[in-house]
CSV table of C-alpha atoms in Angstrom, one decimal:
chain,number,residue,atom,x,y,z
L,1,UNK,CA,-73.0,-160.9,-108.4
L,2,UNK,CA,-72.8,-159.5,-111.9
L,3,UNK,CA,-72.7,-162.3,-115.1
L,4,UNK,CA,-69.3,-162.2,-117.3
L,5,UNK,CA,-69.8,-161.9,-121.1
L,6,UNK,CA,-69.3,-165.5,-121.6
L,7,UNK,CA,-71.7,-166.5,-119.6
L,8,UNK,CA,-74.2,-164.2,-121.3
L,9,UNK,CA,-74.1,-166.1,-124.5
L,10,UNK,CA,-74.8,-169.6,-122.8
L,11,UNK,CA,-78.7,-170.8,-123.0
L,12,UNK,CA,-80.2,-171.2,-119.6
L,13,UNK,CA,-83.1,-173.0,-118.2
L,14,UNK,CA,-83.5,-170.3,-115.7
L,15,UNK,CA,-85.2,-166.9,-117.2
L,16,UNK,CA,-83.1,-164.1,-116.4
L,17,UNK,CA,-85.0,-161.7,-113.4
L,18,UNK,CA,-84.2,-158.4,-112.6
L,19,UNK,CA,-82.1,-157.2,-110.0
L,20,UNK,CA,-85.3,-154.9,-108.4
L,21,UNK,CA,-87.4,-158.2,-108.4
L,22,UNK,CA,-88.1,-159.4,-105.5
L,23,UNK,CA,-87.0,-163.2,-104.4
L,24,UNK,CA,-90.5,-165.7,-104.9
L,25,UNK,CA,-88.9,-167.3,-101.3
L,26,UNK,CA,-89.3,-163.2,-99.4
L,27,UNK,CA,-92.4,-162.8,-101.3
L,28,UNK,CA,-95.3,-162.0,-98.8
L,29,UNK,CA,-98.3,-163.9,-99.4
L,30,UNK,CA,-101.2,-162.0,-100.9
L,31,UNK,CA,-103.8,-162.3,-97.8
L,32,UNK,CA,-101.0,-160.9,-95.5
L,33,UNK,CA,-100.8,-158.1,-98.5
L,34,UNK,CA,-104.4,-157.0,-98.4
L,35,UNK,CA,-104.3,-157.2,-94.3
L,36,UNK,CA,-101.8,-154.7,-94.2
L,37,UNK,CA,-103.3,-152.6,-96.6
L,38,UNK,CA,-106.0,-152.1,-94.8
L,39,UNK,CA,-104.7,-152.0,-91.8
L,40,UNK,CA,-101.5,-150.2,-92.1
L,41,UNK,CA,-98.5,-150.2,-89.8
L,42,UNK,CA,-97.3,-146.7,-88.8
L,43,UNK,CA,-94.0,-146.3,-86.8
L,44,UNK,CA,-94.8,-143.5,-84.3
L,45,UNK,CA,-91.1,-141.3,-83.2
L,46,UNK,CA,-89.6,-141.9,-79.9
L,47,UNK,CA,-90.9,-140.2,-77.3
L,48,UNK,CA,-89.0,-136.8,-75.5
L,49,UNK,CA,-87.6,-137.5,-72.5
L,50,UNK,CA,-89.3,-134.7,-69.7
L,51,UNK,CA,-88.0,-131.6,-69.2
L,52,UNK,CA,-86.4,-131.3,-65.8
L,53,UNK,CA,-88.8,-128.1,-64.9
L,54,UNK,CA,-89.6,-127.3,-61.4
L,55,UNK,CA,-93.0,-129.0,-60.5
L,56,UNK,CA,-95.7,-126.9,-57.7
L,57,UNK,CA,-96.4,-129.3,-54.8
L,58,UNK,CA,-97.7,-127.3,-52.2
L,59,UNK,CA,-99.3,-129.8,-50.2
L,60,UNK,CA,-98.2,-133.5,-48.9
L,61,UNK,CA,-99.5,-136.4,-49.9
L,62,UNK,CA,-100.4,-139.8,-47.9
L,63,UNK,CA,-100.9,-142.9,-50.1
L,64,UNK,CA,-103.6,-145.1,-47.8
L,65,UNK,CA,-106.5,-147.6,-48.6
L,66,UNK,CA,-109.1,-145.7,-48.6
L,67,UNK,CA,-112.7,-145.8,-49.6
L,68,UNK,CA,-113.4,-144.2,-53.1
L,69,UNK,CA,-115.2,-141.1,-52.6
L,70,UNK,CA,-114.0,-140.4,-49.3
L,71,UNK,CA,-110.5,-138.6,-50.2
L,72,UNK,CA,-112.5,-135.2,-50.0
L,73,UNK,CA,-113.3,-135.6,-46.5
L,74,UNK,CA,-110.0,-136.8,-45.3
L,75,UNK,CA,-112.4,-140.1,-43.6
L,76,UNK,CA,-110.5,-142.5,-41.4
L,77,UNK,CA,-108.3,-145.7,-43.4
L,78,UNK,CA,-110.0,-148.9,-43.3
L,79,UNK,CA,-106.5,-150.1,-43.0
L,80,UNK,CA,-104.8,-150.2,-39.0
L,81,UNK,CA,-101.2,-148.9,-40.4
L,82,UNK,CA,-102.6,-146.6,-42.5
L,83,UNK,CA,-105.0,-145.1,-40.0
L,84,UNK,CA,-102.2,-145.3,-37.8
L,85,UNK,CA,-100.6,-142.5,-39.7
L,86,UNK,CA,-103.0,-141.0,-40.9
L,87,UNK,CA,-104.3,-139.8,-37.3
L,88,UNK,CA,-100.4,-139.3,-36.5
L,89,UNK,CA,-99.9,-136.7,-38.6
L,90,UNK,CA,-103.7,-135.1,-37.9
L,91,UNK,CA,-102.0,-134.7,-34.1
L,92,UNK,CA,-99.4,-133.0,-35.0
L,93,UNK,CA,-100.7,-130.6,-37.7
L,94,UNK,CA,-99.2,-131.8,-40.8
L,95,UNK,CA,-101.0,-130.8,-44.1
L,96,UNK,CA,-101.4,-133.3,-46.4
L,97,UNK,CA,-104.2,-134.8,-48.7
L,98,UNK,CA,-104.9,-138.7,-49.1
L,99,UNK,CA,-104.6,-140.1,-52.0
L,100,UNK,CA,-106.5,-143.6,-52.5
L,101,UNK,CA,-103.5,-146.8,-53.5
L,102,UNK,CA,-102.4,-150.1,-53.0
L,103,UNK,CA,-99.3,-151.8,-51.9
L,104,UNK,CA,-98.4,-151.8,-55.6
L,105,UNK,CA,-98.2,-148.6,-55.8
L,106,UNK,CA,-95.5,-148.7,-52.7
L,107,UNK,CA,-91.8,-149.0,-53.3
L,108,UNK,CA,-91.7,-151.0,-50.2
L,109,UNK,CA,-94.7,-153.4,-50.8
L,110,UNK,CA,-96.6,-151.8,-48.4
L,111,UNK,CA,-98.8,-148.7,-47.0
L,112,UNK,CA,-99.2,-145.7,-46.4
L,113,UNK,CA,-96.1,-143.6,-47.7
L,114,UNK,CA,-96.0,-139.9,-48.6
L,115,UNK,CA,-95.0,-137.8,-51.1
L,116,UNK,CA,-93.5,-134.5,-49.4
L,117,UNK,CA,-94.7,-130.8,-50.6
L,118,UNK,CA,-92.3,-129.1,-52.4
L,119,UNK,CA,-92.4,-125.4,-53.2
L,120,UNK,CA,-91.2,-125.8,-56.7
L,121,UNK,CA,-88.3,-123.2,-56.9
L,122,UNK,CA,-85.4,-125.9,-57.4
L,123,UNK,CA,-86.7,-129.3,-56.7
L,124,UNK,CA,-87.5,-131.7,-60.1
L,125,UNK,CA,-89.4,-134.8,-61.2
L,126,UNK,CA,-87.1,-136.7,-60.2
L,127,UNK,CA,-86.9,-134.9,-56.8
L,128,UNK,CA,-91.1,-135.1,-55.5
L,129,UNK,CA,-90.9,-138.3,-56.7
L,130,UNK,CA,-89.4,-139.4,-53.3
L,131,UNK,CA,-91.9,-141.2,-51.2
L,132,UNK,CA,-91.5,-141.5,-47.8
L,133,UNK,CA,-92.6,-144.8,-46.3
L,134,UNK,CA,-93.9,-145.6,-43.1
L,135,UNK,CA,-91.0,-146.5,-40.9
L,136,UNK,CA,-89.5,-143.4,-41.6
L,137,UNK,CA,-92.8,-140.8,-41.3
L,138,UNK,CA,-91.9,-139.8,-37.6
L,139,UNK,CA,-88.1,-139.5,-38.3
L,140,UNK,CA,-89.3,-137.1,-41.0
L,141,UNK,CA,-91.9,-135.5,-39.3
L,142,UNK,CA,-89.2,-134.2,-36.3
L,143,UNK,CA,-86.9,-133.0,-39.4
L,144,UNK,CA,-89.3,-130.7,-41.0
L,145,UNK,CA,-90.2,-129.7,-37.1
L,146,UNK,CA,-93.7,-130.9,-37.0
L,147,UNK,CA,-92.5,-133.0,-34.2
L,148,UNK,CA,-90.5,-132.4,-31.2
L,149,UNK,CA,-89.7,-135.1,-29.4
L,150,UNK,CA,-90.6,-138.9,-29.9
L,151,UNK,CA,-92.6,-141.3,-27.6
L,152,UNK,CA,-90.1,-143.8,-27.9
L,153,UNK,CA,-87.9,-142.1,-25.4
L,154,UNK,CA,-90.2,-143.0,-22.8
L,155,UNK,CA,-89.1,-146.6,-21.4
L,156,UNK,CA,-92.8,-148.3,-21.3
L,157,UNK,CA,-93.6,-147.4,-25.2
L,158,UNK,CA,-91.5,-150.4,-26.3
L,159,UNK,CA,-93.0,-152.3,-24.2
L,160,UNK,CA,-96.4,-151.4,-24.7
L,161,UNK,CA,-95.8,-150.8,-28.5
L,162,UNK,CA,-95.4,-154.5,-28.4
L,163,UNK,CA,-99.1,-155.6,-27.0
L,164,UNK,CA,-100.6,-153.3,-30.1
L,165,UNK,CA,-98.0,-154.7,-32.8
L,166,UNK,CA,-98.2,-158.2,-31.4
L,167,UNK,CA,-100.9,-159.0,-29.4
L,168,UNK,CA,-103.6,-157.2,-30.5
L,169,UNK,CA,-102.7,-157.3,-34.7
L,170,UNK,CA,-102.2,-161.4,-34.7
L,171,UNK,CA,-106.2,-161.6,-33.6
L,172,UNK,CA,-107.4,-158.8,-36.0
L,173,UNK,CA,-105.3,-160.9,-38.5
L,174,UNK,CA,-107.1,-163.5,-37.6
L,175,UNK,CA,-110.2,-161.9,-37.3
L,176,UNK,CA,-110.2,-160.2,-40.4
L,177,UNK,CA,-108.4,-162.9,-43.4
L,178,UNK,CA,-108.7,-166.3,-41.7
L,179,UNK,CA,-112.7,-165.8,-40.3
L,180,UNK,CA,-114.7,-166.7,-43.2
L,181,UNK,CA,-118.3,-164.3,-42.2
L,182,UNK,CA,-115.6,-161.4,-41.6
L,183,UNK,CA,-113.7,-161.9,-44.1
L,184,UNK,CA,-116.7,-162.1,-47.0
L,185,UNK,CA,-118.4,-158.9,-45.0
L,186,UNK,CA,-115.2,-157.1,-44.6
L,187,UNK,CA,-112.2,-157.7,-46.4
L,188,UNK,CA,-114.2,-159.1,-49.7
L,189,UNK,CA,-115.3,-155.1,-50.3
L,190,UNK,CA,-112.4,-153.4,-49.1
L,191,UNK,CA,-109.4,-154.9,-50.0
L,192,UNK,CA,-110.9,-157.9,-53.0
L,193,UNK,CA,-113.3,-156.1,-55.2
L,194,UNK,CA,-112.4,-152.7,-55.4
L,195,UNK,CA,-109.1,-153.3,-57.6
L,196,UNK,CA,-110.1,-155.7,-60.2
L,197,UNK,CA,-113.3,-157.6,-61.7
L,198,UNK,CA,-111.8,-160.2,-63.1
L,199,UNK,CA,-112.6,-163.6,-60.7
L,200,UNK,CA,-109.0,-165.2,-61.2
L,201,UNK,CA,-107.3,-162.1,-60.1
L,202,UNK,CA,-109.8,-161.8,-57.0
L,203,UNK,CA,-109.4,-165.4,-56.6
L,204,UNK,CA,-105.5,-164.8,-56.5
L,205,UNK,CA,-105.7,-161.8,-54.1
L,206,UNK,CA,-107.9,-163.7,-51.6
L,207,UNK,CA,-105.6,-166.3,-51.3
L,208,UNK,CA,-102.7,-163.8,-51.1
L,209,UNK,CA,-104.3,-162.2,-48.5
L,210,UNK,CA,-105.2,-165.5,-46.5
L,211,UNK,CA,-101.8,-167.0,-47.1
L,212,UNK,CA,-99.8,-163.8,-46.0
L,213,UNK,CA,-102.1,-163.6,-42.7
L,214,UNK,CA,-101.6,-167.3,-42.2
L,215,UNK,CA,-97.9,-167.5,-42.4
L,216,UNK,CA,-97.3,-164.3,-40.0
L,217,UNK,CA,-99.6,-166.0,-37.1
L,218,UNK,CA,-97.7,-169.3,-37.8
L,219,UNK,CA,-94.1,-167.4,-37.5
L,220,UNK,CA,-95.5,-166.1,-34.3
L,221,UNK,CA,-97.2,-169.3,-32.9
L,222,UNK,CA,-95.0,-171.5,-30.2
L,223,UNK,CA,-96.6,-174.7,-31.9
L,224,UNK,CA,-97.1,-175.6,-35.7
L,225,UNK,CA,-101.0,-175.5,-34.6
L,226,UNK,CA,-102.8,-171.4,-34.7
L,227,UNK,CA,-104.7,-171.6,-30.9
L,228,UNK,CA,-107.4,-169.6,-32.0
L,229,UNK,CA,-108.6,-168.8,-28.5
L,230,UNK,CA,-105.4,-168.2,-27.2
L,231,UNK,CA,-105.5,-165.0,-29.7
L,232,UNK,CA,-108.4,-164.0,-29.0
L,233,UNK,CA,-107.3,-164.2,-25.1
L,234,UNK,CA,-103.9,-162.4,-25.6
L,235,UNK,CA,-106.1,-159.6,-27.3
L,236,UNK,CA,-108.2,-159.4,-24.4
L,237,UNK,CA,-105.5,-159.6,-22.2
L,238,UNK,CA,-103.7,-156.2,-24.0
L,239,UNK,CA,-106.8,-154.3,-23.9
L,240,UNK,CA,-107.1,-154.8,-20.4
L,241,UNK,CA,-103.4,-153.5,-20.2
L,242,UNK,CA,-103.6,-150.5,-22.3
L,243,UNK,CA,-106.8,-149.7,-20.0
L,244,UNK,CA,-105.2,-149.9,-16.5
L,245,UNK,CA,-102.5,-147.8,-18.4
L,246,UNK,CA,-104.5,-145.1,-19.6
L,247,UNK,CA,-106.7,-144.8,-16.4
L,248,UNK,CA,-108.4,-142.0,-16.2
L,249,UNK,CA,-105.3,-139.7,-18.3
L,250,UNK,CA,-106.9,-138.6,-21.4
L,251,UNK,CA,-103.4,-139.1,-23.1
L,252,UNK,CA,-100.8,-142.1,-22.9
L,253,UNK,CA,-98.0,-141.8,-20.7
L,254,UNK,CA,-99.5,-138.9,-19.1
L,255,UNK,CA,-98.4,-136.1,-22.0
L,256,UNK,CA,-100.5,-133.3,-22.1
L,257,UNK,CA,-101.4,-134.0,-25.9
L,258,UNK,CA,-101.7,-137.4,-28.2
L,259,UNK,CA,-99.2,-138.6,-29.8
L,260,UNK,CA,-98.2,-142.3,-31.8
L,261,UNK,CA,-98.6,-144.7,-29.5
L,262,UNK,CA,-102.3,-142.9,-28.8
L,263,UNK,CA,-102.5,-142.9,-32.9
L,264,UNK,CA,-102.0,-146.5,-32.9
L,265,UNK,CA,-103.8,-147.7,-30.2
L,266,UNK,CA,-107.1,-145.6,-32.3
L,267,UNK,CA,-106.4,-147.3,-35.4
L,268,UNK,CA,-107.6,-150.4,-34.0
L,269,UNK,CA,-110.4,-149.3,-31.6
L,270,UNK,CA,-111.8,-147.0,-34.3
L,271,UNK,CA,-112.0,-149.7,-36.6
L,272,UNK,CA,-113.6,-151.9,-34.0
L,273,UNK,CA,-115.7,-149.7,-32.8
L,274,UNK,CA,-117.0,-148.5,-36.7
L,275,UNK,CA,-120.2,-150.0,-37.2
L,276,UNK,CA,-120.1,-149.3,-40.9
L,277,UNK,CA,-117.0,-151.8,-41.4
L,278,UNK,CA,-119.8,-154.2,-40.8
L,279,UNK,CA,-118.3,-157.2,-39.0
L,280,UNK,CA,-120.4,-160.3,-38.4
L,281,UNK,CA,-121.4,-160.5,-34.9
L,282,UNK,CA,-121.1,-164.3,-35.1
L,283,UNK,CA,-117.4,-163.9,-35.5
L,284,UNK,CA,-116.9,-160.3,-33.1
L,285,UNK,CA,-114.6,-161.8,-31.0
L,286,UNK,CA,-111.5,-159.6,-30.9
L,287,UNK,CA,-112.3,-156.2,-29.0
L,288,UNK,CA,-115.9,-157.6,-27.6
L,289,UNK,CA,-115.4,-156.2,-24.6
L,290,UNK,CA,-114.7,-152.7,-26.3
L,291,UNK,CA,-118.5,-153.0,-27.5
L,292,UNK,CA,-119.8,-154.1,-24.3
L,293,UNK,CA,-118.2,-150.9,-22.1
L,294,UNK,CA,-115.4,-153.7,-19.9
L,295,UNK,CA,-112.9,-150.5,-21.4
L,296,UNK,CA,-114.7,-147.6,-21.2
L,297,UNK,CA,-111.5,-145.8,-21.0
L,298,UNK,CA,-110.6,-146.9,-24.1
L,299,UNK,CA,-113.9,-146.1,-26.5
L,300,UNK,CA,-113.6,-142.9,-24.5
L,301,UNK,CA,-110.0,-142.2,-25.8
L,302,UNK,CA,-111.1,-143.0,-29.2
L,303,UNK,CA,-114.0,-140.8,-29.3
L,304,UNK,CA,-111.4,-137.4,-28.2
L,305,UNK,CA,-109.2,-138.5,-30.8
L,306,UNK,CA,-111.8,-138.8,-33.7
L,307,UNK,CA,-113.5,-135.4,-32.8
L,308,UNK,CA,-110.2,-133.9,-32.4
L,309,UNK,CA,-109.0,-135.2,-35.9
L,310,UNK,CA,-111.9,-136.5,-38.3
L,311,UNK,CA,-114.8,-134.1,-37.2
């Protein structure tokens, strides 16, 4: 505030400072000065928000695990679900590209999803952007008429569905996260090291990954206590259903071509089967009797549909 006249002609102690001078108490300390100075502070402008232009998307794309390097050659998922979708659409002539991801990357946590093709002519950024994840690939598959008519109308693909979801996925759980050989020969590469190098955050994915496998085998366990060899024996068991199923059809459910449940049923015997995932023989418990020829059947049935999809 302004002084008055009368208090112009009083003596002060305190020297008179002008109004431009800065308070000692806001005063930046010198070292902070030269910092700055040589290391300047520059505000950049906001940036524009994106035009909404029409964006050329002529192919699909399936987000799956995936091997780097092996995108070009549209190779097999390391990955059950993924595979499982993966050879799905292969069947019944979708286009699409994979794209190597995570389950970050997944608005639902989990893989595979796709993003649809889009022509361009009136759909946005904020229209591609749309991914379609895996519980609903066959409902959109029919809608875009890649797809007639859905297994699931049959009355036994419930039923069987439910020795490949159940069954046969708690032991290559188990198999795969809670086995230590497999899991250091298998999982370690695909699913541990690939992401990250840092050893806490591979230390926190392993015991994601172990935990998460744990807890689903527990939910599905009638006692507190895994029964390892019950697994294992449940497995067996399913194998030797699908088998007596397939008998000597080349397709499930006698249909003339292969469809899902055949999809799904490959996605673990492929992966089985795969010498080059490089499970520990010490520890090759769940599908032995795949490698062994007790199902010839069903290394057959895998064989028609790799040629017919990955060769």
């Amino acid at each position: 505030m302004p002084q008055d006249e009368g208090n112009k002609s009083k003596k002060s102690n305190v020297s008179p400072r002008s109004p431009q001078s800065p308070s000692p108490w806001l005063t930046t300390p010198r070292t902070i000065r030269h910092l700055f100075d040589r290391f300047p502070l520059i505000t950049y402008p906001p940036n524009e928000l994106p035009n909404r232009r029409p964006i050329e998307r002529n192919k699909n794309s399936l987000y799956i695990f995936t091997r780097e390097g092996e995108t070009q050659r549209g190779a097999p998922s390391f990955n059950p679900s993924c595979l499982k979708w993966q050879t799905y659409l292969k069947l019944i002539g979708v286009d699409f590209d994979t794209v190597p991801s995570n389950n970050h990357a997944s608005s639902t946590g989990s893989l595979p999803f796709i993003i649809p093709a889009s022509s361009g002519s009136e759909s946005t950024i904020l229209d591609v952007v749309r991914p379609i994840p895996s519980h609903k690939i066959q409902e959109w598959a029919s809608k875009n008429r890649y797809t007639h008519k859905t297994e699931s109308d049959n009355m036994r693909f419930e039923a069987y569905t439910t020795l490949l979801n159940h069954r046969i996925r708690n032991a290559w759980l188990h198999s795969l996260y809670l086995s230590v050989p497999n899991f250091d020969a298998v999982a370690r590469p695909l699913y541990i090291l690939p992401p990250t190098s840092s050893p806490p955050a591979r230390l926190a994915l392993t015991r994601n990954l172990k935990t998460a496998a744990l807890e689903e085998l527990t939910k599905a366990a009638t006692s507190p206590v895994i029964d390892v060899d019950a697994l294992y024996r449940e497995s067996d068991n399913a194998f030797s259903a699908l088998s007596e199923l397939l008998g000597d059809d080349d397709w499930f459910f006698g249909e003339n071509e292969p469809g899902l449940f055949d999809a799904g049923l490959f996605a673990y015997t492929h992966l089985l089967c795969e010498k080059g995932m490089g499970w520990k023989e010490e520890e090759e418990r769940l599908g032995k009797g795949l490698r062994e020829g007790k199902w010839k059947n069903l290394v057959a049935h895998e064989r028609r549909i790799f040629k017919k999809c990955y060769q």
